[in-house]
Coordinates of C-alpha atoms and ligand atoms in Angstrom, one line a residue:
M1 CA 0.0 0.0 0.0
S2 CA 1.3 3.5 -0.6
T3 CA 0.5 7.1 -0.6
H4 CA -1.0 8.6 -3.7
T5 CA -2.9 11.7 -4.7
D6 CA -6.3 10.5 -5.9
P7 CA -7.9 12.5 -8.7
A8 CA -11.1 10.5 -8.9
D9 CA -13.3 12.4 -6.5
A10 CA -13.6 16.1 -7.3
K11 CA -14.5 16.9 -3.6
H12 CA -11.4 15.4 -2.4
S13 CA -9.2 16.1 -5.5
S14 CA -6.3 17.6 -3.6
T15 CA -6.3 15.0 -0.7
T16 CA -3.4 12.7 0.1
T17 CA -4.5 9.1 0.6
L18 CA -2.7 7.0 3.0
D19 CA -3.1 3.6 4.6
A20 CA -3.7 5.0 8.1
I21 CA -4.1 8.4 9.7
I22 CA -3.2 8.3 13.4
V23 CA -4.4 11.1 15.7
G24 CA -2.0 11.9 18.6
A25 CA 1.7 11.6 19.1
G26 CA 1.9 10.3 22.7
F27 CA 2.8 6.8 23.7
S28 CA 0.1 5.4 21.5
G29 CA 0.5 7.4 18.3
L30 CA 4.3 7.0 18.3
Y31 CA 4.2 3.2 18.7
M32 CA 1.3 2.8 16.2
L33 CA 3.3 4.7 13.6
H34 CA 6.5 2.7 14.3
R35 CA 4.5 -0.7 14.0
L36 CA 2.7 0.3 10.8
R37 CA 5.9 1.5 9.2
E38 CA 7.7 -1.8 10.1
L39 CA 4.9 -3.6 8.4
G40 CA 5.2 -1.5 5.3
F41 CA 2.1 0.6 5.7
D42 CA 2.0 4.2 4.8
A43 CA 0.8 6.1 8.0
R44 CA 1.0 9.6 9.3
V45 CA 0.4 11.1 12.7
L46 CA -1.4 14.3 13.1
E47 CA -0.7 15.9 16.4
A48 CA -2.3 19.1 17.8
G49 CA 0.7 20.0 20.0
N50 CA 3.9 21.4 18.7
G51 CA 5.8 18.5 20.0
V52 CA 5.5 14.8 20.7
G53 CA 4.5 13.4 24.1
G54 CA 0.7 13.6 24.3
T55 CA -0.3 13.7 28.0
W56 CA 3.4 14.4 28.8
Y57 CA 3.6 17.2 26.4
W58 CA 0.6 19.2 27.9
N59 CA 0.7 18.4 31.6
R60 CA 3.6 20.6 32.7
Y61 CA 2.2 21.7 36.1
P62 CA 4.5 21.8 39.1
G63 CA 5.0 18.3 40.5
A64 CA 3.8 16.5 37.4
R65 CA 5.0 12.9 37.6
C66 CA 3.9 9.5 36.7
D67 CA 2.3 7.3 39.4
S68 CA 3.7 4.1 37.8
E69 CA 7.4 3.4 38.4
S70 CA 9.8 4.4 35.6
Y71 CA 11.4 0.9 34.9
Y72 CA 8.0 -0.4 33.7
Y73 CA 6.2 2.8 32.6
S74 CA 8.0 2.4 29.3
Y75 CA 7.8 0.6 26.0
S76 CA 8.7 -3.1 26.0
F77 CA 8.8 -3.5 22.2
S78 CA 12.5 -2.8 21.8
D79 CA 15.1 -4.5 24.1
E80 CA 17.8 -2.0 22.8
L81 CA 15.6 0.9 23.9
Q82 CA 14.8 -0.4 27.3
Q83 CA 18.5 -1.2 27.8
E84 CA 19.9 2.1 26.7
W85 CA 17.4 4.5 28.4
R86 CA 18.3 5.6 31.8
W87 CA 15.7 6.7 34.3
S88 CA 16.9 8.9 37.0
E89 CA 14.1 8.4 39.7
R90 CA 11.8 5.8 41.0
Y91 CA 8.8 7.6 39.3
P92 CA 9.5 9.4 36.1
G93 CA 8.8 13.2 36.0
Q94 CA 7.0 14.9 33.2
A95 CA 10.1 16.4 31.6
E96 CA 11.9 13.0 31.8
I97 CA 9.0 11.2 30.1
R98 CA 8.9 13.8 27.4
N99 CA 12.6 13.4 26.8
Y100 CA 12.1 9.7 26.6
L101 CA 9.4 10.1 24.0
N102 CA 11.4 12.6 22.0
H103 CA 14.3 10.0 22.2
V104 CA 11.8 7.3 20.8
A105 CA 10.7 9.6 18.0
D106 CA 14.5 10.2 17.0
R107 CA 15.7 6.6 17.6
F108 CA 13.0 5.1 15.4
E109 CA 13.1 7.9 12.8
L110 CA 9.5 8.7 13.4
R111 CA 9.4 12.4 12.9
S112 CA 9.0 12.4 9.2
G113 CA 5.7 10.8 9.7
I114 CA 4.4 13.2 12.3
Q115 CA 2.7 16.4 11.4
L116 CA 2.7 18.7 14.5
G117 CA 0.5 21.7 15.2
T118 CA -2.4 19.9 13.4
R119 CA -5.7 19.5 15.1
V120 CA -8.1 17.1 13.5
S121 CA -11.6 18.6 13.5
H122 CA -13.7 16.2 11.2
A123 CA -13.5 12.7 10.0
V124 CA -16.1 11.2 7.7
F125 CA -16.3 7.7 6.4
D126 CA -16.9 7.4 2.7
A127 CA -18.6 3.9 2.3
K128 CA -18.4 4.0 -1.4
R129 CA -14.6 3.9 -1.4
D130 CA -13.9 2.5 2.1
L131 CA -12.0 5.6 3.0
W132 CA -11.9 8.0 5.9
H133 CA -11.7 11.7 4.9
I134 CA -10.0 13.8 7.5
Q135 CA -10.1 17.5 7.8
T136 CA -7.9 19.6 10.1
A137 CA -8.8 22.7 11.9
D138 CA -6.7 24.5 9.3
G139 CA -8.7 23.1 6.5
E140 CA -6.3 20.6 5.2
R141 CA -7.7 17.3 3.9
L142 CA -6.4 13.8 3.9
S143 CA -7.8 10.4 3.2
A144 CA -6.9 7.1 4.6
R145 CA -8.1 3.6 4.7
F146 CA -7.8 3.5 8.4
F147 CA -8.5 6.2 10.9
I148 CA -6.8 5.4 14.2
T149 CA -7.3 7.5 17.3
A150 CA -4.4 7.7 19.8
V151 CA -5.9 10.7 21.5
G152 CA -5.3 9.5 25.2
C153 CA -7.8 9.0 27.9
L154 CA -7.1 12.1 29.8
S155 CA -6.6 14.9 27.4
A156 CA -9.7 16.9 27.1
A157 CA -9.5 19.4 29.9
N158 CA -12.5 19.8 32.2
I159 CA -12.8 23.5 33.1
P160 CA -15.7 24.1 35.4
Q161 CA -18.1 27.0 34.3
I162 CA -17.8 29.5 37.1
D163 CA -19.7 32.7 36.8
G164 CA -17.5 35.8 36.7
L165 CA -14.3 33.9 35.6
D166 CA -13.9 36.4 32.8
E167 CA -14.0 39.3 35.3
F168 CA -11.0 37.8 37.3
A169 CA -8.0 40.2 37.1
G170 CA -5.6 37.5 38.0
D171 CA -4.3 34.6 35.9
W172 CA -5.9 31.2 35.8
Y173 CA -4.6 27.9 34.3
H174 CA -5.8 24.4 33.8
T175 CA -3.0 21.9 34.8
G176 CA -3.4 20.0 31.6
Q177 CA -2.8 23.1 29.5
W178 CA 0.1 24.5 31.4
P179 CA 2.1 27.3 29.9
H180 CA 5.5 26.2 28.6
E181 CA 7.4 28.9 30.3
G182 CA 6.0 28.0 33.7
V183 CA 4.1 30.0 36.3
D184 CA 5.9 32.1 39.0
F185 CA 4.0 31.7 42.2
R186 CA 6.4 33.7 44.4
G187 CA 4.7 36.3 46.5
K188 CA 1.3 35.3 45.0
R189 CA -2.0 34.4 46.7
V190 CA -2.8 31.2 44.9
G191 CA -6.0 29.1 44.7
V192 CA -6.1 25.4 43.6
I193 CA -9.5 23.8 42.8
G194 CA -9.3 20.1 42.8
T195 CA -7.7 17.3 44.9
G196 CA -7.4 14.4 42.4
S197 CA -4.0 13.0 41.5
T198 CA -3.0 16.2 39.8
G199 CA -4.0 18.6 42.6
I200 CA -2.3 16.2 45.1
Q201 CA 1.0 16.4 43.1
A202 CA 0.8 20.1 42.5
I203 CA -0.4 21.4 45.9
P204 CA 2.8 20.6 47.9
V205 CA 5.0 22.1 45.2
I206 CA 3.0 25.3 44.7
A207 CA 2.8 25.7 48.6
Q208 CA 6.6 26.0 48.7
D209 CA 6.5 29.0 46.4
A210 CA 3.3 30.8 46.9
A211 CA 2.8 33.5 49.5
H212 CA -0.4 31.8 50.4
L213 CA -2.3 28.8 49.0
T214 CA -6.0 28.2 49.4
V215 CA -7.1 24.7 48.3
F216 CA -10.8 24.3 47.3
Q217 CA -11.7 20.7 47.9
R218 CA -14.9 19.1 46.7
T219 CA -14.3 15.4 47.5
A220 CA -11.7 14.4 50.0
N221 CA -9.3 11.8 48.5
F222 CA -7.3 8.8 49.7
S223 CA -3.7 9.1 49.0
V224 CA -0.7 6.9 49.8
P225 CA 2.9 8.1 49.9
A226 CA 4.8 7.6 46.6
R227 CA 8.3 7.6 48.3
N228 CA 10.0 8.9 45.3
A229 CA 13.8 8.6 45.3
P230 CA 16.8 8.7 42.8
L231 CA 17.2 5.4 41.2
D232 CA 20.1 3.4 42.6
P233 CA 22.4 2.2 39.8
A234 CA 22.4 -1.4 41.4
E235 CA 18.7 -1.4 41.1
E236 CA 18.8 -0.2 37.6
K237 CA 21.2 -2.9 36.7
A238 CA 19.0 -5.6 38.4
Y239 CA 15.9 -4.6 36.5
K240 CA 17.6 -4.3 33.2
A241 CA 19.0 -7.8 33.6
D242 CA 15.4 -9.0 34.3
Y243 CA 13.4 -7.3 31.8
E244 CA 12.1 -10.5 30.2
T245 CA 10.5 -11.6 33.4
I246 CA 9.2 -8.1 34.2
R247 CA 7.5 -7.6 30.8
R248 CA 6.0 -11.1 31.0
S249 CA 4.6 -10.4 34.4
Q250 CA 3.2 -7.1 33.2
R251 CA 1.4 -8.9 30.4
E252 CA 0.1 -11.6 32.7
S253 CA -1.2 -9.3 35.5
A254 CA -4.6 -7.8 35.9
N255 CA -3.3 -4.3 35.8
G256 CA -0.3 -4.2 33.5
H257 CA 2.0 -3.6 36.5
P258 CA 4.8 -6.1 37.2
F259 CA 3.2 -7.2 40.5
N260 CA 0.2 -9.2 41.3
V261 CA -2.6 -8.7 43.8
S262 CA -2.1 -10.7 47.0
E263 CA -4.0 -14.0 47.3
I264 CA -4.9 -13.3 50.9
P265 CA -8.3 -11.9 51.9
A266 CA -8.0 -9.0 54.2
L267 CA -10.2 -10.4 56.9
S268 CA -8.4 -13.8 56.9
V269 CA -5.5 -12.5 58.9
S270 CA -5.5 -11.0 62.5
E271 CA -5.8 -7.3 63.1
D272 CA -2.2 -7.1 64.1
E273 CA -1.0 -8.9 60.9
R274 CA -3.3 -6.8 58.8
R275 CA -1.9 -3.5 60.3
Q276 CA 1.7 -4.8 59.8
R277 CA 1.0 -5.5 56.2
Y278 CA -0.6 -2.0 55.7
E279 CA 2.3 -0.4 57.5
A280 CA 4.8 -2.1 55.3
A281 CA 3.0 -1.1 52.1
W282 CA 2.7 2.5 53.5
A283 CA 6.4 2.6 54.2
R284 CA 7.2 1.3 50.7
G285 CA 4.8 3.6 48.9
S286 CA 3.3 3.3 45.5
L287 CA 0.1 2.0 43.8
R288 CA 1.0 -1.4 45.3
F289 CA -0.9 -0.4 48.4
R290 CA -4.0 -1.6 46.5
T291 CA -2.6 -5.1 46.2
V292 CA -2.0 -5.8 49.8
F293 CA -5.1 -8.0 50.1
K294 CA -7.0 -9.8 47.3
D295 CA -10.4 -8.5 48.0
L296 CA -9.8 -4.7 48.6
L297 CA -11.7 -3.9 45.4
T298 CA -14.3 -6.5 45.7
D299 CA -15.5 -6.8 49.3
E300 CA -16.7 -3.8 51.1
D301 CA -15.6 -5.1 54.6
A302 CA -12.1 -5.9 53.3
N303 CA -11.9 -2.4 51.8
T304 CA -13.0 -0.8 55.0
T305 CA -9.8 -2.0 56.7
A306 CA -7.7 -0.3 54.1
S307 CA -9.9 2.9 54.1
E308 CA -9.7 3.1 57.9
F309 CA -6.0 2.6 57.9
I310 CA -5.5 5.6 55.6
R311 CA -8.0 7.7 57.4
G312 CA -6.0 7.1 60.5
K313 CA -2.8 8.1 58.8
I314 CA -4.5 11.4 57.7
H315 CA -5.4 12.1 61.3
E316 CA -1.9 11.3 62.5
T317 CA -0.3 13.5 59.8
V318 CA -2.4 16.6 59.8
N319 CA -2.1 18.7 63.1
D320 CA -5.3 20.5 63.0
P321 CA -8.1 18.0 63.7
G322 CA -10.8 20.0 61.7
T323 CA -8.6 20.2 58.7
A324 CA -7.7 16.5 59.1
E325 CA -11.4 15.6 59.2
T326 CA -12.1 17.7 56.1
L327 CA -9.3 15.9 54.3
T328 CA -10.7 12.5 55.3
P329 CA -12.7 10.8 52.6
R330 CA -15.8 9.1 54.0
D331 CA -18.0 9.0 50.8
H332 CA -16.3 6.3 48.9
P333 CA -14.3 3.2 49.5
F334 CA -10.4 3.5 49.0
A335 CA -9.3 3.0 45.4
T336 CA -12.8 3.1 43.9
K337 CA -11.7 6.5 42.5
R338 CA -8.2 6.4 40.8
P339 CA -6.0 6.4 44.0
P340 CA -3.3 9.1 43.9
I341 CA 0.1 8.8 45.4
D342 CA 1.9 11.7 46.8
T343 CA 4.9 13.4 48.2
H344 CA 4.1 15.2 51.5
Y345 CA 0.5 16.0 50.4
F346 CA -1.2 15.8 53.8
E347 CA 1.9 17.3 55.5
T348 CA 1.4 20.4 53.4
Y349 CA -1.7 21.3 55.4
N350 CA 0.5 21.9 58.4
R351 CA 2.1 24.8 56.7
D352 CA 1.2 28.4 57.9
N353 CA 0.6 29.5 54.3
V354 CA -1.9 26.8 53.3
A355 CA -5.6 26.8 54.0
L356 CA -8.4 24.3 53.1
V357 CA -11.9 25.2 52.0
D358 CA -14.6 22.5 51.7
V359 CA -16.5 23.5 48.7
K360 CA -19.0 20.7 49.1
R361 CA -20.1 22.4 52.4
T362 CA -19.7 26.0 51.1
P363 CA -20.0 25.8 47.4
I364 CA -18.1 28.0 44.9
E365 CA -20.5 30.7 43.8
R366 CA -18.6 33.1 41.5
M367 CA -15.4 34.7 40.6
D368 CA -14.9 38.5 40.7
A369 CA -12.0 40.7 39.8
T370 CA -10.2 40.0 43.1
G371 CA -10.8 36.4 43.7
L372 CA -13.3 33.5 44.4
N373 CA -16.5 33.6 46.4
T374 CA -18.0 30.6 48.2
S375 CA -21.5 30.6 49.8
E376 CA -19.6 31.7 53.0
A377 CA -16.5 33.9 52.1
H378 CA -14.5 35.8 49.7
Y379 CA -10.9 34.5 48.9
P380 CA -8.6 37.2 47.4
L381 CA -6.4 35.5 44.7
D382 CA -3.7 36.5 42.2
I383 CA -3.7 33.1 40.4
L384 CA -6.2 30.3 40.2
V385 CA -5.2 26.8 39.2
F386 CA -7.9 24.4 37.9
A387 CA -6.7 20.9 38.8
T388 CA -10.1 19.8 37.8
G389 CA -9.3 16.8 35.6
F390 CA -10.6 15.9 32.3
D391 CA -13.6 14.8 30.2
A392 CA -12.1 11.4 30.5
M393 CA -12.1 8.6 28.0
T394 CA -14.6 10.1 25.5
G395 CA -13.9 13.9 25.6
A396 CA -11.0 13.9 23.2
L397 CA -12.7 11.5 20.8
L398 CA -15.9 13.4 20.7
N399 CA -14.0 16.7 20.3
I400 CA -13.5 15.4 16.7
D401 CA -16.7 15.4 14.6
I402 CA -16.7 11.8 13.6
E403 CA -19.2 10.6 11.0
G404 CA -19.5 6.9 10.3
R405 CA -21.6 4.9 7.9
D406 CA -24.9 6.3 6.8
G407 CA -24.2 9.7 8.2
Q408 CA -24.2 8.6 11.9
K409 CA -22.2 10.8 14.1
L410 CA -20.2 9.4 17.1
R411 CA -21.5 12.1 19.3
E412 CA -25.1 10.9 18.6
K413 CA -24.2 7.2 18.9
W414 CA -22.5 7.9 22.3
S415 CA -25.1 10.4 23.6
A416 CA -26.1 8.0 26.3
G417 CA -22.5 6.8 27.0
P418 CA -19.8 5.2 24.9
R419 CA -20.5 1.8 23.1
S420 CA -17.8 -0.2 21.6
Y421 CA -16.7 -3.7 20.9
L422 CA -13.6 -4.5 23.0
G423 CA -13.0 -0.7 23.3
L424 CA -11.3 -1.1 19.9
Q425 CA -14.1 -0.5 17.4
V426 CA -17.6 1.1 17.2
A427 CA -20.4 -0.5 15.1
G428 CA -21.3 1.8 12.3
F429 CA -17.8 3.2 12.1
P430 CA -15.8 0.8 9.8
N431 CA -12.1 1.0 9.8
L432 CA -11.9 3.3 12.9
F433 CA -9.7 2.0 15.7
T434 CA -9.7 3.6 19.1
I435 CA -6.5 2.9 21.0
T436 CA -7.3 2.5 24.6
G437 CA -10.9 3.4 23.8
P438 CA -13.8 3.2 26.3
G439 CA -14.6 -0.5 27.0
S440 CA -11.0 -1.4 27.2
P441 CA -8.9 -1.7 30.5
S442 CA -6.8 1.4 29.7
V443 CA -6.9 3.7 32.7
L444 CA -7.3 0.8 35.2
T445 CA -3.9 -0.4 34.1
N446 CA -0.3 0.8 33.5
M447 CA -1.0 2.6 30.3
P448 CA 2.1 1.7 28.0
T449 CA 1.3 -2.0 28.6
S450 CA -2.3 -1.6 27.4
I451 CA -1.1 0.7 24.6
E452 CA 1.2 -1.8 23.2
Q453 CA -1.4 -4.6 23.3
H454 CA -3.8 -2.5 21.3
V455 CA -1.3 -1.3 18.8
D456 CA -0.1 -4.8 18.1
W457 CA -3.7 -6.1 17.8
I458 CA -4.6 -3.4 15.4
A459 CA -1.4 -3.8 13.4
E460 CA -2.0 -7.6 13.1
C461 CA -5.6 -6.9 12.0
M462 CA -4.5 -4.6 9.3
T463 CA -1.9 -7.1 8.1
H464 CA -4.6 -9.9 8.0
M465 CA -6.8 -7.6 6.0
R466 CA -4.0 -6.7 3.6
D467 CA -3.1 -10.4 3.1
H468 CA -6.6 -11.2 2.4
G469 CA -7.6 -8.4 0.2
L470 CA -10.1 -7.0 2.7
N471 CA -11.0 -3.4 2.6
R472 CA -13.3 -2.9 5.5
I473 CA -13.6 -4.2 9.1
E474 CA -16.5 -3.2 11.4
A475 CA -17.7 -4.4 14.8
N476 CA -21.1 -6.0 14.5
R477 CA -23.8 -4.5 16.6
Q478 CA -24.6 -7.8 18.5
S479 CA -21.0 -8.1 19.6
E480 CA -20.9 -4.5 20.6
D481 CA -24.1 -4.9 22.7
A482 CA -22.7 -8.0 24.3
W483 CA -19.5 -6.3 25.1
V484 CA -21.2 -3.2 26.5
A485 CA -23.1 -5.5 28.8
H486 CA -20.0 -7.4 29.8
V487 CA -18.1 -4.2 30.6
N488 CA -21.0 -3.3 32.8
D489 CA -21.1 -6.6 34.5
A490 CA -17.3 -6.6 35.1
A491 CA -17.6 -3.2 36.9
Q492 CA -20.5 -4.5 39.0
Q493 CA -18.3 -7.4 40.2
T494 CA -16.0 -4.8 41.9
L495 CA -16.6 -1.9 44.3
L496 CA -15.5 0.6 41.6
P497 CA -19.0 2.0 40.7
K498 CA -19.4 2.9 44.4
A499 CA -17.6 6.1 44.0
N500 CA -20.4 8.5 42.9
S501 CA -17.9 11.2 42.0
S502 CA -15.5 9.1 39.9
W503 CA -14.4 10.1 36.4
Y504 CA -14.5 6.4 35.5
L505 CA -18.2 7.0 35.5
G506 CA -18.1 10.4 33.9
A507 CA -19.4 11.9 37.2
N508 CA -16.9 14.9 37.1
V509 CA -18.3 16.5 34.1
P510 CA -21.8 18.0 34.5
G511 CA -24.3 16.5 32.1
K512 CA -22.1 13.6 31.1
P513 CA -23.9 10.1 31.0
R514 CA -23.0 8.0 34.0
I515 CA -21.6 4.8 32.6
F516 CA -18.6 2.9 33.9
M517 CA -16.3 3.4 30.9
P518 CA -13.2 1.2 31.4
Y519 CA -13.2 -2.6 31.3
A520 CA -12.7 -3.8 34.9
G521 CA -12.4 -7.5 34.0
G522 CA -8.6 -7.5 34.1
A523 CA -6.0 -6.7 31.6
A524 CA -4.6 -10.3 31.2
N525 CA -8.0 -11.6 30.8
Y526 CA -8.9 -8.9 28.2
R527 CA -5.7 -9.6 26.3
A528 CA -6.7 -13.4 26.1
I529 CA -10.2 -12.3 24.8
C530 CA -8.7 -10.1 22.1
E531 CA -6.2 -12.8 21.1
D532 CA -9.1 -15.3 20.9
V533 CA -11.2 -13.1 18.8
A534 CA -8.4 -12.7 16.2
A535 CA -7.6 -16.4 16.3
Q536 CA -11.3 -17.1 15.5
G537 CA -11.0 -15.1 12.4
Y538 CA -12.0 -11.8 14.1
D539 CA -15.1 -13.1 15.7
G540 CA -17.7 -10.3 16.2
F541 CA -16.3 -8.2 13.4
V542 CA -17.7 -8.1 9.8
F543 CA -15.2 -7.7 6.9
G544 CA -16.1 -5.9 3.8
E545 CA -15.7 -7.1 0.3
P546 CA -12.3 -6.8 -1.4
A547 CA -11.5 -3.5 -2.6
H548 CA -14.0 -1.7 -4.8
A549 CA -12.6 -0.5 -8.1
T550 CA -12.6 3.3 -7.9
G551 CA -11.7 6.2 -10.0
Ligands
NA7_601 P1 -9.5 14.2 38.7 O1 -8.9 13.0 39.4 O2 -10.7 14.2 38.0 O3 -9.6 15.3 39.9 C1 -10.2 16.5 39.6 C2 -10.5 17.2 40.9 O4 -11.1 18.4 40.7 C3 -11.4 16.4 41.8 O5 -11.0 16.7 43.1 C4 -12.8 17.0 41.5 O6 -13.6 16.8 42.5 C5 -12.3 18.5 41.4 N1 -13.3 19.2 40.6 C6 -13.8 19.0 39.3 N2 -14.7 19.9 39.0 C7 -14.9 20.7 40.1 C8 -15.7 21.8 40.3 N3 -16.6 22.2 39.4 N4 -15.7 22.3 41.6 C9 -14.8 21.9 42.5 N5 -14.0 20.8 42.3 C10 -14.0 20.2 41.1 O7 -8.4 14.8 37.7 P2 -6.8 14.8 37.9 O8 -6.3 15.7 36.9 O9 -6.4 15.0 39.2 O10 -6.4 13.3 37.6 C11 -6.8 12.7 36.4 C12 -6.0 11.4 36.2 O11 -4.8 11.7 35.8 C13 -5.7 10.7 37.5 O12 -6.8 10.0 38.0 C14 -4.7 9.8 37.0 O13 -5.2 8.6 36.2 C15 -3.8 10.6 36.1 P3 -14.7 15.5 42.5 O14 -13.9 14.5 43.0 O15 -15.1 15.4 41.2 O16 -15.7 16.0 43.5

């Protein structure tokens, strides 16, 4: 397959036709481009940003860091890459991940296939020719057999509509659209809205610089210490020698991390032993805290033991009992919202220059020129930071006006929530693949592991189609319906839907349908399902006839 300019259709007479257009140059888009090129496909990445990195290009807020550990939050597809790249800390910081992805773009000579500063605005499927016609915000038109979204799950900023924001005389920023030159907080009265993973990372760092910091918290959050530290060269040597095992265990685990959930139920051990296990996990830090017992995410009583342990830690850490109680989550079980990890988050509230405001009790009413007003008080501010998260999983996809077969819009199809088969395809939208789309494990896992799995599956599927002269693949509606039901069942087997304010459910965005979006049935199980589907001749998908003769 190759690029050509197709004179056949007057409407698209100046378009370039490729095998695949990929939207986004983060972890997904870079690897998708690499795989397709290796297989001889002609693909191009269109990226809105002016550099590669995706999430790690945009999220430059103070303290931005990955919550997965560096030695496995990375690609596994090239042993040379994983041997030569050197991580400096236990958890990679934003700048280091961006450097890594830039290195990947150079090392695998990807840049010639990446068009930066290009935002895709429309994509329309042309059923007569089995082509996607893509239009960019600048009016450029391209066509491709396959349209592959690599837009990330957490990339469409959620900025709350606050009356009077345009009257604010100070500066305001969303953490996911952070200025490249940084923000100088010195001597400033700063407000932060939001205490998710982002707020919890940013608050301790901003507090060090700001004259005064007011945190506006809607939902108190559980957080476990990260215990970040420089990587010890001996440790680096050890993991580099063991990558085969590490990568295998990532692929075989429920969450894409190279560690498994314990086999022990929380209530099967004595209170003393339970406490010791929690203390050890607390001292060690990281997302592993979730894995101390097998049933923390499936049994409410088991979960209560972990939730209570963390609540106790918050009260031990925070000096003022009223502040400690406001910071203590009581409305959802631990880890039913994405659990943050932190560096001195709760300790930050012991600083004289930090105040906490409970905006569930005293809601935000409006901004004015000098600051923010809640139902109870006026808070004078020079800078307001929105750490208010994202229109997760569907926002970035629906920001593109995607029209499938028979004029159906994705926005209409998903008006009551996302529907997909395997999180990979949507019935009615042939030849559209959604990397880490809703309905796949994605955000419940270590992302690069899930990304590689999806990219490899898509690349193999495209190769199968090329080998068999097939031009079109589409999920059939029954398989999609069954998968949507299965995704829902899998979530109901866990405690995850119990967090009413979770972005997994779309609850953080006003008006968004409440559907549990990621697949909670486990990444290894999901991988086996996808492999089986392919082995059965792509069961649940319908292939179109061999290429139409056009033009
Ligand atoms: P999150 O986890 O969605 O957190 C956003 C925070 O902002 C959360 O505390 C929200 O409260 C709060 N929020 C959102 N809208 C408002 C309004 N209107 N008023 C007050 N507070 C609000 O986003 P993050 O960026 O922290 O993290 C996203 C993911 O990135 C994270 O989970 C990791 O996977 C990496 P709420 O809880 O909705 O009441």
